[in-house]
PDB file of C-alpha atoms in Angstrom:
ATOM      1  CA  UNK V   1      -9.631 -68.583 224.941  1.00 94.00           C
ATOM      2  CA  UNK V   2      -9.416 -65.622 227.265  1.00 97.00           C
ATOM      3  CA  UNK V   3     -12.342 -63.827 228.872  1.00 98.00           C
ATOM      4  CA  UNK V   4     -11.632 -60.085 228.446  1.00 98.00           C
ATOM      5  CA  UNK V   5     -13.291 -57.165 230.195  1.00 98.00           C
ATOM      6  CA  UNK V   6     -12.203 -53.587 229.521  1.00 98.00           C
ATOM      7  CA  UNK V   7     -13.714 -50.805 231.628  1.00 98.00           C
ATOM      8  CA  UNK V   8     -13.260 -47.039 231.656  1.00 96.00           C
ATOM      9  CA  UNK V   9     -14.755 -44.483 234.066  1.00 94.00           C
ATOM     10  CA  UNK V  10     -17.486 -43.829 231.505  1.00 92.00           C
ATOM     11  CA  UNK V  11     -18.615 -47.394 230.658  1.00 95.00           C
ATOM     12  CA  UNK V  12     -17.758 -51.015 229.922  1.00 96.00           C
ATOM     13  CA  UNK V  13     -15.724 -50.738 226.704  1.00 96.00           C
ATOM     14  CA  UNK V  14     -15.661 -54.461 225.856  1.00 97.00           C
ATOM     15  CA  UNK V  15     -16.522 -57.811 227.325  1.00 98.00           C
ATOM     16  CA  UNK V  16     -16.141 -61.137 225.560  1.00 97.00           C
ATOM     17  CA  UNK V  17     -13.872 -63.981 224.516  1.00 97.00           C
ATOM     18  CA  UNK V  18     -10.606 -63.275 222.675  1.00 98.00           C
ATOM     19  CA  UNK V  19      -7.607 -65.267 221.425  1.00 96.00           C
ATOM     20  CA  UNK V  20      -5.045 -62.739 222.712  1.00 97.00           C
ATOM     21  CA  UNK V  21      -4.646 -59.186 224.013  1.00 98.00           C
ATOM     22  CA  UNK V  22      -1.742 -56.808 223.372  1.00 98.00           C
ATOM     23  CA  UNK V  23      -1.244 -54.035 225.917  1.00 98.00           C
ATOM     24  CA  UNK V  24       1.157 -51.086 226.358  1.00 98.00           C
ATOM     25  CA  UNK V  25       2.825 -51.946 229.676  1.00 96.00           C
ATOM     26  CA  UNK V  26       4.950 -49.301 231.380  1.00 93.00           C
ATOM     27  CA  UNK V  27       7.995 -51.567 230.906  1.00 93.00           C
ATOM     28  CA  UNK V  28       7.101 -52.241 227.261  1.00 95.00           C
ATOM     29  CA  UNK V  29       4.329 -53.763 225.175  1.00 97.00           C
ATOM     30  CA  UNK V  30       3.356 -57.360 225.869  1.00 97.00           C
ATOM     31  CA  UNK V  31       0.845 -59.941 224.696  1.00 97.00           C
ATOM     32  CA  UNK V  32      -1.438 -62.051 226.879  1.00 97.00           C
ATOM     33  CA  UNK V  33      -2.338 -65.520 225.607  1.00 97.00           C
ATOM     34  CA  UNK V  34      -4.369 -68.432 227.010  1.00 97.00           C
ATOM     35  CA  UNK V  35      -2.875 -69.860 230.230  1.00 96.00           C
ATOM     36  CA  UNK V  36      -0.762 -66.734 230.850  1.00 94.00           C
ATOM     37  CA  UNK V  37       0.773 -66.607 234.321  1.00 95.00           C
ATOM     38  CA  UNK V  38      -1.089 -64.408 236.820  1.00 97.00           C
ATOM     39  CA  UNK V  39       0.083 -60.804 236.526  1.00 96.00           C
ATOM     40  CA  UNK V  40      -0.845 -57.263 237.492  1.00 97.00           C
ATOM     41  CA  UNK V  41       0.749 -54.461 235.492  1.00 96.00           C
ATOM     42  CA  UNK V  42       0.342 -50.748 234.969  1.00 98.00           C
ATOM     43  CA  UNK V  43      -0.306 -49.478 231.455  1.00 98.00           C
ATOM     44  CA  UNK V  44       0.986 -46.376 229.714  1.00 97.00           C
ATOM     45  CA  UNK V  45      -0.377 -44.332 226.827  1.00 97.00           C
ATOM     46  CA  UNK V  46      -0.779 -46.540 223.775  1.00 97.00           C
ATOM     47  CA  UNK V  47      -3.096 -49.015 222.085  1.00 97.00           C
ATOM     48  CA  UNK V  48      -4.847 -52.106 223.455  1.00 97.00           C
ATOM     49  CA  UNK V  49      -5.352 -54.651 220.640  1.00 98.00           C
ATOM     50  CA  UNK V  50      -7.828 -57.558 220.688  1.00 97.00           C
ATOM     51  CA  UNK V  51      -9.949 -59.401 218.091  1.00 94.00           C
ATOM     52  CA  UNK V  52      -8.717 -57.094 215.333  1.00 94.00           C
ATOM     53  CA  UNK V  53      -9.897 -54.046 217.304  1.00 96.00           C
ATOM     54  CA  UNK V  54      -7.810 -51.238 218.737  1.00 96.00           C
ATOM     55  CA  UNK V  55      -8.530 -49.011 221.718  1.00 96.00           C
ATOM     56  CA  UNK V  56      -6.339 -45.964 222.354  1.00 96.00           C
ATOM     57  CA  UNK V  57      -5.698 -45.334 226.044  1.00 97.00           C
ATOM     58  CA  UNK V  58      -3.919 -42.777 228.211  1.00 97.00           C
ATOM     59  CA  UNK V  59      -3.065 -45.340 230.894  1.00 97.00           C
ATOM     60  CA  UNK V  60      -4.497 -47.834 233.341  1.00 97.00           C
ATOM     61  CA  UNK V  61      -3.774 -51.309 234.633  1.00 97.00           C
ATOM     62  CA  UNK V  62      -4.291 -54.946 233.653  1.00 98.00           C
ATOM     63  CA  UNK V  63      -4.847 -58.015 235.831  1.00 98.00           C
ATOM     64  CA  UNK V  64      -4.664 -61.595 234.537  1.00 98.00           C
ATOM     65  CA  UNK V  65      -5.758 -64.674 236.472  1.00 97.00           C
ATOM     66  CA  UNK V  66      -7.066 -68.071 235.296  1.00 97.00           C
ATOM     67  CA  UNK V  67      -7.652 -66.941 231.679  1.00 97.00           C
ATOM     68  CA  UNK V  68      -9.598 -63.862 232.793  1.00 98.00           C
ATOM     69  CA  UNK V  69      -8.152 -60.508 231.761  1.00 98.00           C
ATOM     70  CA  UNK V  70      -9.450 -57.342 233.429  1.00 98.00           C
ATOM     71  CA  UNK V  71      -8.285 -53.998 232.066  1.00 98.00           C
ATOM     72  CA  UNK V  72      -9.163 -50.656 233.632  1.00 98.00           C
ATOM     73  CA  UNK V  73      -8.296 -47.761 231.337  1.00 98.00           C
ATOM     74  CA  UNK V  74      -8.447 -44.026 230.942  1.00 96.00           C
ATOM     75  CA  UNK V  75      -9.390 -43.381 227.321  1.00 90.00           C
ATOM     76  CA  UNK V  76      -8.181 -40.627 225.023  1.00 76.00           C
ATOM     77  CA  UNK V  77     -10.743 -37.968 224.131  1.00 69.00           C
TER      78      UNK V  77
END
């Protein structure tokens, strides 16, 4: 399991445990699974997918370390 936290300037969008997270990286979409290598990446406009939910974003960044995923996003209106 991964511990996911998604924040925007307005509020905490999501916090909880997930199986995987798909994000729109600036070099292409990628999926984060349990025991993913540590990474920091910028995000482009697209959709973050987790637990069957989708969150449209304008951009942001993601950091992964020790099964904790932190995503800071700018949301679409």
